[in-house]
Rosetta silent file (secondary structure, phi, psi, omega in degrees, C-alpha in Angstrom):
SEQUENCE: XXXXXXXXXXXXXXXXXXXXXXXXXXXXXXXXXXXXXXXXXXXXXXXXXXXXXXXXXXXXXXXXXXXXXXXXXXXXXXXXXXXXXXXXXXXXXXXXXXXXXXXXXXXXXXXXXXXXXXXXXXXXXXXXXXXXXXXXXXXXXXXXXXXXXXXXXXXXXXXXXXXXXXXXXXXXXXXXXXXXXXXXXXXXXXXXXXXXXXXXXXXXXXXXXXXXXXXXXXXXXXXXXXXXXXXXXXXXXXXXXXXXXXXXXXXXXXXXXXXXXXXXXXXXXXXXXXXXXXXXXXXXXXXXXXXXXXXXXXXXXXXXXXXXXXXXXXXXXXXXXXXX
SCORE:     score description
SCORE:     0.000 S_00000001
   1 L     0.000  143.797 -178.881   -1.702   -9.400  -59.242 S_00000001
   2 L   -77.632  119.079 -178.893   -1.384   -7.878  -55.772 S_00000001
   3 L   -81.005  164.487  178.906   -1.868   -4.113  -55.993 S_00000001
   4 H   -60.919  -39.162 -178.985   -0.045   -1.542  -53.881 S_00000001
   5 H   -64.695  -38.192  178.979   -3.260   -0.682  -52.010 S_00000001
   6 H   -67.823  -38.044  177.096   -3.829   -4.340  -51.127 S_00000001
   7 H   -62.850  -44.447  179.159   -0.256   -4.639  -49.863 S_00000001
   8 H   -61.172  -42.670 -179.928   -0.737   -1.514  -47.744 S_00000001
   9 H   -63.716  -40.576 -179.544   -4.011   -2.874  -46.359 S_00000001
  10 H   -64.931  -43.060  179.685   -2.401   -6.195  -45.505 S_00000001
  11 H   -66.752  -38.060  179.021    0.505   -4.538  -43.728 S_00000001
  12 H   -65.507  -39.113  177.966   -1.859   -2.232  -41.819 S_00000001
  13 H   -63.241  -40.921  178.520   -3.905   -5.242  -40.696 S_00000001
  14 H   -64.864  -41.536  178.472   -0.743   -6.950  -39.502 S_00000001
  15 H   -63.592  -41.638  178.763    0.330   -3.814  -37.619 S_00000001
  16 H   -63.472  -39.453 -179.906   -3.124   -3.517  -35.994 S_00000001
  17 H   -64.974  -39.339  178.804   -2.981   -7.153  -34.912 S_00000001
  18 H   -65.545  -43.799  179.189    0.415   -6.634  -33.298 S_00000001
  19 H   -61.003  -42.330  179.033   -0.823   -3.521  -31.451 S_00000001
  20 H   -63.229  -41.000  179.066   -3.870   -5.422  -30.191 S_00000001
  21 H   -63.507  -40.761  178.482   -1.687   -8.283  -28.986 S_00000001
  22 H   -64.733  -44.922 -179.978    0.581   -5.872  -27.086 S_00000001
  23 H   -63.507  -26.888 -178.369   -2.381   -4.115  -25.475 S_00000001
  24 L   -85.606   -1.518  175.753   -3.756   -7.507  -24.417 S_00000001
  25 L   108.141   -0.700  178.516   -0.572   -8.333  -22.521 S_00000001
  26 L   -67.154  144.751  179.197    1.451  -10.290  -25.073 S_00000001
  27 L   -86.370  155.677  176.472    5.206   -9.850  -24.743 S_00000001
  28 H   -56.815  -36.231  179.982    7.391   -8.649  -27.636 S_00000001
  29 H   -64.911  -39.970  178.556    9.201  -11.999  -27.540 S_00000001
  30 H   -62.305  -43.651 -178.244    5.917  -13.894  -27.971 S_00000001
  31 H   -65.160  -44.093  178.656    4.931  -11.793  -30.973 S_00000001
  32 H   -61.397  -39.425 -179.933    8.327  -12.200  -32.613 S_00000001
  33 H   -64.035  -43.616 -179.600    8.129  -15.970  -32.011 S_00000001
  34 H   -63.407  -41.071  179.886    4.677  -16.208  -33.601 S_00000001
  35 H   -64.683  -43.119  177.904    5.791  -14.252  -36.656 S_00000001
  36 H   -62.405  -39.469  179.289    8.851  -16.438  -37.095 S_00000001
  37 H   -64.341  -41.971  179.531    6.648  -19.519  -36.731 S_00000001
  38 H   -63.907  -39.436  178.021    4.175  -18.278  -39.324 S_00000001
  39 H   -63.639  -41.658 -179.249    7.007  -17.560  -41.742 S_00000001
  40 H   -64.642  -43.955  179.617    8.420  -21.046  -41.221 S_00000001
  41 H   -61.314  -43.636  179.446    5.038  -22.711  -41.794 S_00000001
  42 H   -57.385  -43.547 -177.030    4.529  -20.735  -44.996 S_00000001
  43 H   -72.847  -43.622 -176.118    7.915  -21.851  -46.264 S_00000001
  44 H   -63.244  -43.789 -177.899    7.682  -25.508  -45.144 S_00000001
  45 H   -65.940  -31.230 -179.420    4.280  -26.143  -46.715 S_00000001
  46 H   -78.721  -18.276 -176.578    5.416  -24.724  -50.011 S_00000001
  47 H  -102.184   -3.548 -179.219    8.569  -26.883  -50.095 S_00000001
  48 L   -62.131  -27.766 -177.713    6.940  -30.237  -49.217 S_00000001
  49 L   -83.386   10.019  178.584    6.383  -30.950  -52.908 S_00000001
  50 L    60.949   26.379  175.971   10.190  -30.804  -53.431 S_00000001
  51 L   -92.587  154.270  175.921    9.837  -27.807  -55.712 S_00000001
  52 L   -75.679  169.723  179.256   12.326  -24.987  -55.696 S_00000001
  53 H   -58.316  -40.061 -178.797   11.370  -21.507  -54.487 S_00000001
  54 H   -71.544  -28.501  177.751   10.973  -20.352  -58.056 S_00000001
  55 H   -72.101  -38.190 -179.557    8.824  -23.380  -58.835 S_00000001
  56 H   -68.913  -50.008 -178.869    6.515  -22.726  -55.913 S_00000001
  57 L   -82.906   81.254 -174.575    6.166  -19.021  -56.556 S_00000001
  58 L   -76.106  -11.434  177.947    4.816  -19.417  -60.013 S_00000001
  59 L  -139.170  168.424 -173.966    3.753  -15.822  -60.245 S_00000001
  60 H   -63.976  -33.600 -177.949    4.932  -12.416  -59.120 S_00000001
  61 H   -62.772  -43.858 -178.878    2.268  -12.052  -56.454 S_00000001
  62 H   -65.583  -39.142  177.338    3.447  -15.093  -54.482 S_00000001
  63 H   -63.357  -43.494 -179.141    7.058  -13.938  -54.570 S_00000001
  64 H   -63.024  -42.127  179.159    6.021  -10.480  -53.414 S_00000001
  65 H   -60.312  -46.310 -178.727    3.965  -11.912  -50.532 S_00000001
  66 H   -62.602  -44.893 -179.946    6.878  -14.036  -49.321 S_00000001
  67 H   -64.061  -41.343  178.372    9.365  -11.159  -49.518 S_00000001
  68 H   -63.573  -41.571 -179.102    6.986   -8.821  -47.707 S_00000001
  69 H   -63.530  -42.103  178.824    6.371  -11.386  -44.996 S_00000001
  70 H   -65.328  -42.519 -179.731   10.096  -11.872  -44.435 S_00000001
  71 H   -64.413  -44.014 -179.625   10.742   -8.115  -44.383 S_00000001
  72 H   -64.796  -40.295 -179.184    7.909   -7.473  -41.938 S_00000001
  73 H   -62.797  -38.384  177.593    9.028  -10.292  -39.642 S_00000001
  74 H   -66.755  -43.017  179.813   12.523   -8.802  -39.418 S_00000001
  75 H   -62.278  -42.181 -179.707   11.107   -5.328  -38.741 S_00000001
  76 H   -64.960  -41.576 -178.152    8.812   -6.651  -36.041 S_00000001
  77 H   -58.127  -32.653  177.762   11.598   -8.584  -34.376 S_00000001
  78 H   -89.094  -51.936 -174.459   13.476   -5.318  -33.880 S_00000001
  79 H   -63.649  -46.113 -176.971   10.736   -2.702  -33.473 S_00000001
  80 H   -67.624  -40.201 -178.222    8.497   -4.692  -31.135 S_00000001
  81 H   -61.015  -33.264 -176.320   11.344   -5.890  -28.928 S_00000001
  82 H  -102.633   -1.527 -174.641   12.462   -2.346  -28.229 S_00000001
  83 H   -62.783  -48.517 -176.991    9.080   -0.585  -28.271 S_00000001
  84 L  -106.894  -14.774 -170.872    8.293   -0.945  -24.554 S_00000001
  85 H   -62.254  -42.870 -169.786   11.572   -2.251  -23.185 S_00000001
  86 H   -61.209  -50.362 -179.554   13.475    1.012  -22.764 S_00000001
  87 H   -64.651  -46.441 -176.977   11.037    2.810  -20.471 S_00000001
  88 H   -62.628  -44.642 -176.865   10.164   -0.256  -18.397 S_00000001
  89 H   -65.894  -31.312  179.987   13.766   -1.308  -17.852 S_00000001
  90 H   -63.141  -31.673 -174.649   14.760    2.192  -16.724 S_00000001
  91 L  -109.550   16.183  173.818   12.392    2.066  -13.773 S_00000001
  92 L  -102.681  170.763 -171.612   12.822   -1.573  -12.774 S_00000001
  93 L   -69.920  -19.213  178.946   15.276   -2.987  -10.270 S_00000001
  94 L   -95.091   29.586 -178.254   17.702   -4.269  -12.902 S_00000001
  95 H   -58.879  -28.322 -178.268   18.225   -0.741  -14.259 S_00000001
  96 H   -60.164  -25.817  179.323   21.979   -1.076  -13.720 S_00000001
  97 H   -75.298  -21.164 -178.427   22.094   -3.465  -16.687 S_00000001
  98 L   -93.554  -41.690 -178.008   20.595   -0.783  -18.951 S_00000001
  99 L  -101.052  101.938 -172.966   22.431    2.314  -17.696 S_00000001
 100 L   -65.262  -29.275 -175.482   26.132    1.478  -17.776 S_00000001
 101 L   -85.821   -5.403 -175.500   27.217    4.614  -15.922 S_00000001
 102 L   -72.624  131.419  178.193   24.876    4.118  -12.961 S_00000001
 103 L  -121.638  120.971 -179.827   26.623    3.478   -9.663 S_00000001
 104 L   -98.800  125.494  177.953   24.566    2.304   -6.699 S_00000001
 105 L  -123.831  159.644 -179.766   25.967    3.050   -3.236 S_00000001
 106 L   -70.442  152.122 -178.661   24.623    2.404    0.226 S_00000001
 107 H   -57.128  -36.184 -177.601   22.670    5.189    1.944 S_00000001
 108 H   -62.525  -24.046 -179.915   25.312    5.434    4.668 S_00000001
 109 H   -83.792   -8.345 -174.198   27.839    6.465    2.030 S_00000001
 110 L  -107.586    3.459 -170.141   25.652    9.332    0.803 S_00000001
 111 L   -60.649  -25.643 -179.297   24.970   11.178    4.007 S_00000001
 112 L   -91.050   -1.984 -178.108   27.260   14.070    3.077 S_00000001
 113 L   -93.855  139.951  177.601   25.742   14.472   -0.386 S_00000001
 114 L   -82.998  -22.649  179.180   22.956   16.955   -1.034 S_00000001
 115 E  -134.535  128.742 -178.869   21.807   15.018   -4.110 S_00000001
 116 E  -163.831 -165.694  179.869   21.904   11.249   -4.510 S_00000001
 117 L   133.839 -171.679  179.519   19.764    8.168   -5.008 S_00000001
 118 L   -67.038  -31.130 -178.797   19.551    5.134   -7.225 S_00000001
 119 L  -112.105  157.501  168.322   19.905    7.372  -10.293 S_00000001
 120 L   -79.860  170.642  178.175   22.140   10.298  -11.194 S_00000001
 121 H   -61.698  -37.939  179.551   20.514   13.622  -12.080 S_00000001
 122 H   -63.177  -41.732 -179.406   21.031   12.864  -15.787 S_00000001
 123 H   -70.126  -40.797  177.216   19.273    9.518  -15.462 S_00000001
 124 H   -60.367  -42.308  179.710   16.434   10.972  -13.386 S_00000001
 125 H   -63.912  -41.378 -179.944   15.968   13.672  -16.023 S_00000001
 126 H   -63.931  -42.339  178.484   15.958   11.075  -18.796 S_00000001
 127 H   -61.127  -45.480 -179.090   13.316    9.012  -17.009 S_00000001
 128 H   -65.701  -35.314  173.822   11.073   12.052  -16.554 S_00000001
 129 H   -56.540  -49.542 -178.766   11.460   12.933  -20.227 S_00000001
 130 H   -66.437  -40.628 -178.763   10.210    9.475  -21.160 S_00000001
 131 H   -67.852  -40.011  178.434    7.473    9.470  -18.531 S_00000001
 132 H   -63.877  -40.296  178.611    6.181   12.909  -19.565 S_00000001
 133 H   -61.656  -40.948 -179.461    6.066   11.748  -23.173 S_00000001
 134 H   -71.358  -39.948 -179.547    4.037    8.696  -22.153 S_00000001
 135 H   -67.055  -41.541 -174.830    1.703   10.667  -19.870 S_00000001
 136 H   -88.856   -3.277  178.652    1.021   13.425  -22.393 S_00000001
 137 L    55.868   42.179  178.235    0.761   11.060  -25.392 S_00000001
 138 L  -124.581  142.250 -178.372    3.123   13.186  -27.457 S_00000001
 139 L   -67.072  -41.928  179.073    6.058   11.983  -29.503 S_00000001
 140 L  -124.156   61.397 -176.875    8.243   14.930  -28.514 S_00000001
 141 L   -64.452  -37.374 -177.266    6.549   16.173  -25.369 S_00000001
 142 L  -159.513  116.502 -171.989    9.792   17.312  -23.818 S_00000001
 143 L  -123.251   21.270  179.536   13.192   16.846  -25.365 S_00000001
 144 L   -77.369  159.563  170.162   15.567   18.929  -23.254 S_00000001
 145 L  -106.103  171.436  179.684   18.691   17.610  -21.574 S_00000001
 146 H   -57.360  -46.241 -176.597   19.857   18.568  -18.098 S_00000001
 147 H   -65.254  -33.253 -176.921   22.429   21.042  -19.443 S_00000001
 148 H   -72.216  -14.895  179.817   19.924   22.709  -21.788 S_00000001
 149 H   -75.375  -25.813 -177.735   17.676   23.726  -18.899 S_00000001
 150 L    54.659   37.131 -179.394   20.326   26.110  -17.528 S_00000001
 151 L  -121.258  145.967  175.618   18.825   25.639  -14.070 S_00000001
 152 L   -73.017  -21.575  175.555   20.458   24.848  -10.755 S_00000001
 153 L  -122.537   80.866 -170.936   17.426   22.631  -10.077 S_00000001
 154 H   -58.591  -33.140 -176.334   16.843   20.959  -13.490 S_00000001
 155 H   -69.466  -11.316  178.254   13.864   18.833  -12.436 S_00000001
 156 H   -60.492  -24.922 -177.630   11.873   22.011  -11.790 S_00000001
 157 H   -67.259  -15.802 -178.752   11.048   22.147  -15.514 S_00000001
 158 H   -89.397   -4.890  176.109    8.739   19.154  -15.064 S_00000001
 159 L   -85.133  108.706 -175.467    6.438   20.956  -12.628 S_00000001
 160 L  -130.667 -164.498 -176.759    3.582   22.163  -14.846 S_00000001
 161 L   -68.267  -14.130  178.465   -0.173   22.687  -14.771 S_00000001
 162 L   -85.023   -4.601  179.108   -0.734   18.937  -14.511 S_00000001
 163 L   -86.002  166.845 -174.955    0.932   18.874  -11.093 S_00000001
 164 E  -126.500  145.749  173.874   -0.929   19.231   -7.799 S_00000001
 165 E   -77.625  144.691  174.479   -0.380   21.235   -4.630 S_00000001
 166 E  -140.892  175.428 -174.144   -0.020   19.237   -1.439 S_00000001
 167 L   -53.789  -39.070 -176.165    0.693   19.964    2.208 S_00000001
 168 L   -98.312    1.959 -178.597    4.447   19.895    1.747 S_00000001
 169 E   151.637 -119.949 -177.866    4.742   21.441   -1.710 S_00000001
 170 E  -130.900  156.509 -174.392    3.905   20.055   -5.160 S_00000001
 171 E  -139.301  128.196  178.246    3.262   16.625   -6.605 S_00000001
 172 E  -121.345  123.619 -179.684    3.488   15.428  -10.224 S_00000001
 173 E   -96.403  133.646  173.441    2.098   12.047  -11.254 S_00000001
 174 L  -128.806  165.673 -175.308    3.554   10.082  -14.168 S_00000001
 175 L   -54.084  -40.329 -175.758    2.758    6.497  -15.249 S_00000001
 176 L  -116.686   -9.888 -176.601    5.710    4.925  -13.443 S_00000001
 177 E  -139.249  163.099  173.386    7.111    7.650  -11.183 S_00000001
 178 E  -127.662  131.907  178.706    6.065   10.522   -8.910 S_00000001
 179 E  -107.658  127.375 -179.038    8.015   13.779   -8.690 S_00000001
 180 E  -120.754  149.619  176.587    7.751   15.797   -5.462 S_00000001
 181 E  -140.144  126.372  174.664    8.994   19.252   -4.510 S_00000001
 182 E   -85.034  167.412 -178.249    9.051   20.859   -1.066 S_00000001
 183 L  -138.120  125.789  169.959    8.816   24.588   -0.573 S_00000001
 184 H    28.506  -98.751 -173.222   10.659   27.000    1.771 S_00000001
 185 H   -68.009  -12.112  177.477    8.797   27.039    5.054 S_00000001
 186 H  -101.429   22.979 -179.714    7.751   23.391    4.532 S_00000001
 187 H   -59.400  -32.236  179.794   11.337   22.164    4.310 S_00000001
 188 H   -61.943  -36.797  177.951   10.769   20.160    7.485 S_00000001
 189 H   -62.243  -45.840 -179.771    8.086   18.117    5.728 S_00000001
 190 H   -63.167  -44.584 -178.519   10.496   17.273    2.897 S_00000001
 191 H   -62.890  -38.816  178.240   13.303   16.344    5.310 S_00000001
 192 H   -64.940  -43.482 -179.424   11.018   14.006    7.253 S_00000001
 193 H   -65.704  -40.639  178.472    9.870   12.247    4.117 S_00000001
 194 H   -63.218  -42.772  178.537   13.430   11.903    2.855 S_00000001
 195 H   -61.530  -42.127  179.072   14.561   10.479    6.204 S_00000001
 196 H   -63.244  -41.764  179.122   11.694    7.994    6.127 S_00000001
 197 H   -58.882  -38.482 -178.488   12.577    6.908    2.590 S_00000001
 198 H   -70.335  -29.950  179.500   16.122    6.130    3.697 S_00000001
 199 H   -87.891  -39.892 -176.287   14.871    4.013    6.598 S_00000001
 200 L   -94.111   71.012 -173.445   11.829    2.444    4.953 S_00000001
 201 L  -105.112   20.896  175.906   13.631    0.858    2.022 S_00000001
 202 L   -94.256  108.699 -173.016   11.755   -2.444    1.866 S_00000001
 203 L   -75.120    1.885  170.165    9.806   -2.272   -1.406 S_00000001
 204 L   -72.669  -21.617 -176.374    7.371   -4.953   -0.231 S_00000001
 205 L  -119.959  -27.976 -169.659    5.740   -2.205    1.829 S_00000001
 206 E  -131.879  157.018  175.730    6.968    1.146    0.499 S_00000001
 207 L   -65.355  158.411  176.898    7.762    2.877   -2.829 S_00000001
 208 L   -89.433  138.169  176.308   11.346    2.927   -4.022 S_00000001
 209 E   -89.522  124.437 -176.706   13.255    6.204   -3.919 S_00000001
 210 E   -97.051  -37.728 -175.771   14.994    6.875   -7.227 S_00000001
 211 E  -161.314  146.513  173.871   16.586   10.300   -6.755 S_00000001
 212 E  -146.723  154.016  176.537   16.605   13.214   -4.323 S_00000001
 213 E  -138.205  107.302 -176.729   18.133   16.681   -4.091 S_00000001
 214 L   -66.993  -37.321  179.694   18.051   18.276   -0.648 S_00000001
 215 L   -62.980  -43.600 -179.423   19.087   21.715   -1.905 S_00000001
 216 L   -87.061   -8.678 -177.666   16.265   21.778   -4.463 S_00000001
 217 L    55.586   45.012  177.342   13.897   19.865   -2.164 S_00000001
 218 E  -121.553  146.819  172.548   12.948   17.485   -4.970 S_00000001
 219 E  -145.702  148.652 -179.366   12.641   13.731   -4.966 S_00000001
 220 E  -117.994  123.756 -176.143   11.709   11.133   -7.563 S_00000001
 221 E  -131.827  166.050  176.049    9.990    7.972   -6.386 S_00000001
 222 E   -65.812  139.356  170.850    8.233    4.904   -7.724 S_00000001
 223 L   -91.939  108.154 -172.582    4.545    5.259   -8.550 S_00000001
 224 L   -87.887   -2.932  176.573    3.089    2.188   -6.840 S_00000001
 225 L   -72.133  127.630 -179.613   -0.440    2.631   -8.196 S_00000001
 226 L   -64.350  145.371 -179.132   -1.092   -0.116  -10.750 S_00000001
 227 L   -57.022  133.577  179.096   -1.633    1.073  -14.308 S_00000001
 228 L    86.320  -10.378 -179.848   -5.238    1.890  -15.121 S_00000001
 229 L   -96.740  141.377  178.828   -6.295    1.974  -11.441 S_00000001
 230 L  -125.971  -15.844 -178.602   -7.453    5.204   -9.774 S_00000001
 231 L  -130.778  158.929  176.123   -9.103    4.014   -6.553 S_00000001
 232 L   -70.159  149.397  177.751   -8.355    1.545   -3.795 S_00000001
 233 E  -136.577  125.082 -173.081   -9.885   -1.917   -4.005 S_00000001
 234 L  -114.405   55.416 -173.794  -10.199   -4.187   -0.940 S_00000001
 235 L   -98.991   -0.489  175.548  -11.343   -7.471   -2.474 S_00000001
 236 L   -82.232  171.466  179.246   -8.667   -9.816   -1.084 S_00000001
 237 L   -64.067  151.275  179.210   -9.129  -11.788    2.122 S_00000001
 238 H   -56.661  -36.201 -178.104   -8.873   -9.886    5.399 S_00000001
 239 H   -60.577  -28.630  177.877   -5.824  -11.980    6.352 S_00000001
 240 H   -63.062  -46.574 -179.003   -3.891  -10.446    3.413 S_00000001
 241 H   -73.698  -35.976  177.800   -4.285   -6.937    4.851 S_00000001
 242 H   -61.050  -47.343  179.442   -3.802   -8.108    8.427 S_00000001
 243 H   -63.647  -41.293 -178.947   -0.447   -9.700    7.575 S_00000001
 244 H   -60.072  -52.222 -176.188    0.637   -6.665    5.567 S_00000001
 245 H   -69.569  -34.455  176.285   -0.020   -4.124    8.333 S_00000001
 246 H   -61.102  -45.344  179.061    1.387   -6.357   11.078 S_00000001
 247 H   -68.014  -38.806  179.640    4.659   -6.677    9.150 S_00000001
 248 H   -64.575  -43.765 -179.974    4.694   -2.979    8.241 S_00000001
 249 H   -68.105  -30.518  173.618    4.215   -1.905   11.871 S_00000001
 250 H   -64.011  -38.142  177.204    6.965   -4.263   12.923 S_00000001
 251 H   -65.188  -43.753  177.536    9.171   -2.443   10.417 S_00000001
 252 H   -59.134  -49.590 -176.050    8.105    0.923   11.857 S_00000001
 253 H   -64.322  -40.749  178.381    8.808   -0.126   15.439 S_00000001
 254 H   -59.614  -35.453 -179.126   12.204   -1.623   14.564 S_00000001
 255 L   -95.520   11.522  175.737   13.204    1.713   13.014 S_00000001
 256 L    58.205   47.054 -177.808   11.728    3.712   15.926 S_00000001
 257 E  -119.989  133.789  171.618    9.104    5.390   13.725 S_00000001
 258 E  -107.287  110.470 -175.832    5.573    6.415   14.640 S_00000001
 259 L   -78.543   75.548 -166.963    3.585    6.711   11.347 S_00000001
 260 L   -51.521  -44.127 -174.757    1.446    9.577   12.612 S_00000001
 261 L  -106.553   19.767  177.064   -0.779   10.170    9.562 S_00000001
 262 L   -64.718  137.504  176.664   -1.008    6.619    8.202 S_00000001
 263 L  -151.664  174.367 -178.914   -4.544    5.673    7.149 S_00000001
 264 L   -95.075  -11.648 -175.706   -6.402    3.277    4.877 S_00000001
 265 L   -88.999  -37.930 -167.560   -8.117    5.883    2.709 S_00000001
 266 L  -129.658  -29.743 -175.654   -5.316    8.011    1.359 S_00000001
 267 L  -104.152   11.215  170.080   -1.847    6.971    2.529 S_00000001
 268 E  -128.868  126.168  175.515   -2.112    3.325    1.551 S_00000001
 269 E   -91.295  121.163 -175.443   -2.386    2.291   -2.093 S_00000001
 270 E  -129.131  116.027  170.793   -4.495   -0.877   -2.257 S_00000001
 271 E  -122.284   77.017 -175.868   -5.305   -2.844   -5.399 S_00000001
 272 L    62.011 -104.957 -178.764   -6.609   -6.021   -3.773 S_00000001
 273 L   -96.501    6.995  174.018   -3.413   -7.887   -2.822 S_00000001
 274 E   -99.575  107.628 -170.725   -1.077   -5.183   -4.172 S_00000001
 275 E  -130.929  132.625  175.131   -0.516   -2.906   -1.156 S_00000001
 276 E  -144.882  144.539  177.782    1.994   -0.106   -0.512 S_00000001
 277 E   -96.587  134.960 -177.399    2.218    2.653    2.103 S_00000001
 278 L  -128.699  170.278  173.316    3.002    6.171    0.820 S_00000001
 279 L    61.784   99.648 -175.117    3.562    9.737    2.107 S_00000001
 280 L  -113.621   12.690 -171.494    5.836    9.912    5.153 S_00000001
 281 L   -65.628  -18.098 -179.479    6.007   13.678    5.710 S_00000001
 282 L  -106.997    7.216 -177.626    4.193   13.619    9.071 S_00000001
 283 L   -66.818  151.111 -178.883    5.993   10.626   10.553 S_00000001
 284 E  -110.554  129.367 -177.580    7.601   11.007   13.993 S_00000001
 285 E  -114.208  162.503  168.235   11.165    9.809   14.586 S_00000001
 286 L    61.543   26.991  171.043   13.471    9.321   17.556 S_00000001
 287 L   -79.771  163.722  178.090   10.783    8.938   20.211 S_00000001
 288 L   -54.306  127.426 -175.367   11.505    6.703   23.194 S_00000001
 289 H   -53.505  -41.659  179.713   11.576    3.117   21.794 S_00000001
 290 H   -65.225  -39.116  178.803    9.206    1.751   24.455 S_00000001
 291 H   -65.607  -42.067  178.743    6.767    4.577   23.811 S_00000001
 292 H   -61.038  -43.140 -179.941    6.933    3.980   20.066 S_00000001
 293 H   -59.754  -44.117 -179.651    6.230    0.290   20.577 S_00000001
 294 H   -68.486  -43.649 -179.336    3.130    0.962   22.665 S_00000001
 295 H   -64.760  -40.927 -179.450    1.794    3.681   20.384 S_00000001
 296 H   -67.732  -33.368  178.161    2.328    1.537   17.287 S_00000001
 297 H   -62.782  -45.906  178.268    0.555   -1.407   18.894 S_00000001
 298 H   -68.592  -38.592 -179.129   -2.549    0.674   19.511 S_00000001
 299 H   -66.836  -38.838  178.854   -2.330    2.390   16.119 S_00000001
 300 H   -61.544  -40.993  178.503   -2.053   -0.947   14.318 S_00000001
 301 H   -61.923  -39.590  177.836   -5.259   -2.137   16.005 S_00000001
 302 H   -64.540  -44.464  179.768   -7.035    1.016   14.798 S_00000001
 303 H   -60.916  -42.986 -179.377   -5.780    0.546   11.226 S_00000001
 304 H   -66.779  -32.393  174.111   -6.968   -3.073   11.167 S_00000001
 305 H   -65.106  -39.525  176.475  -10.383   -1.953   12.402 S_00000001
 306 H   -63.117  -37.560  178.088  -10.461    0.510    9.498 S_00000001
 307 H   -60.694  -44.153  177.923   -9.598   -2.342    7.131 S_00000001
 308 H   -57.947  -41.818  179.631  -12.648   -4.269    8.345 S_00000001
 309 H   -66.885  -40.161  178.239  -14.811   -1.232    7.649 S_00000001
 310 H   -62.316  -43.434 -179.668  -13.312   -0.778    4.174 S_00000001
 311 H   -65.395  -37.368  178.853  -13.991   -4.409    3.322 S_00000001
 312 H   -65.568  -39.747  179.247  -17.571   -4.136    4.561 S_00000001
 313 H   -62.928  -35.703 -174.368  -18.147   -1.052    2.378 S_00000001
 314 L   -99.944    9.797 -175.950  -16.875   -2.861   -0.714 S_00000001
 315 H   -56.079  -48.640 -178.336  -18.468   -6.229    0.027 S_00000001
 316 H   -66.062  -44.895 -179.034  -21.158   -5.929   -2.653 S_00000001
 317 H   -62.498  -41.923 -179.290  -18.791   -4.536   -5.298 S_00000001
 318 H   -65.600  -35.536  178.430  -16.218   -7.279   -4.659 S_00000001
 319 H   -64.324  -41.005  177.713  -18.924   -9.945   -4.929 S_00000001
 320 H   -67.108  -42.219 -179.138  -19.923   -8.622   -8.361 S_00000001
 321 H   -62.071  -34.055 -178.331  -16.291   -8.348   -9.443 S_00000001
 322 H   -69.647  -18.368 -179.330  -15.654  -11.991   -8.510 S_00000001
 323 L   -86.897  -11.139 -176.790  -18.356  -13.110  -10.968 S_00000001
 324 L   -77.954    0.000    0.000  -16.745  -11.452  -13.962 S_00000001
């Protein structure tokens, strides 16, 4: 007879296998499909002899195994499907399907608003709650609502000891988002970055802006660094980076922007062929269009020269990585 301890061990093994599959990249739908398939095979093989369920399960242990398997498969179908979906869907482009109250308007319609963006303040707060929980590995890392903070700038509660000082204020990194805050005398830095975000809205080159509050000088943006990566990696072909920067500079020139502090070391996130430009606080706007065009042409040539140097530095490492 199957003892309680053996049942517990079997269920724990099944749970461990599911966790391993998720960590390895399997989707919740794949896992649910496999479990349903295993249940079906178990049932089909036992019924081939044209025996009834009671005939097949000649003892209590077999009945218990079948019932447990069915119960676990139902639990997995629900728990696994929703385990990762909620957080991921909130910060993806189809967020409107998840948040029914979200209303997306064009930037031109928001110019008179001090706070706006893809999300409302409530949604931005909810995302940060979830992101803080994931970053800090705590079940209830932070469970306040916007109203419970009793603050005119509710997102300020997320600036803690894990945040970093930067030229324009403070910066907080979370797995999927970055929260920024400007400070007093550096308000100009915040305004420049916000203006750039509104103009540079092509997510092939730049992070997506989720929420901003001009009065509080806070903004919430996409974290474009791939999960698990901490440093840039330049292992794709040179032509990949050449095409990226040529197109990006065309975007700058079209919008009459001179990206004054753009560089390859710190203001471009590079994970081989995943490339995004970040940090726009020092960008220069509204210069004479012809002057901007000439300056950007020369600056682009310098950036591409830097790319060549970066690739040369990582040549040996990339060669080793390609053999793995």
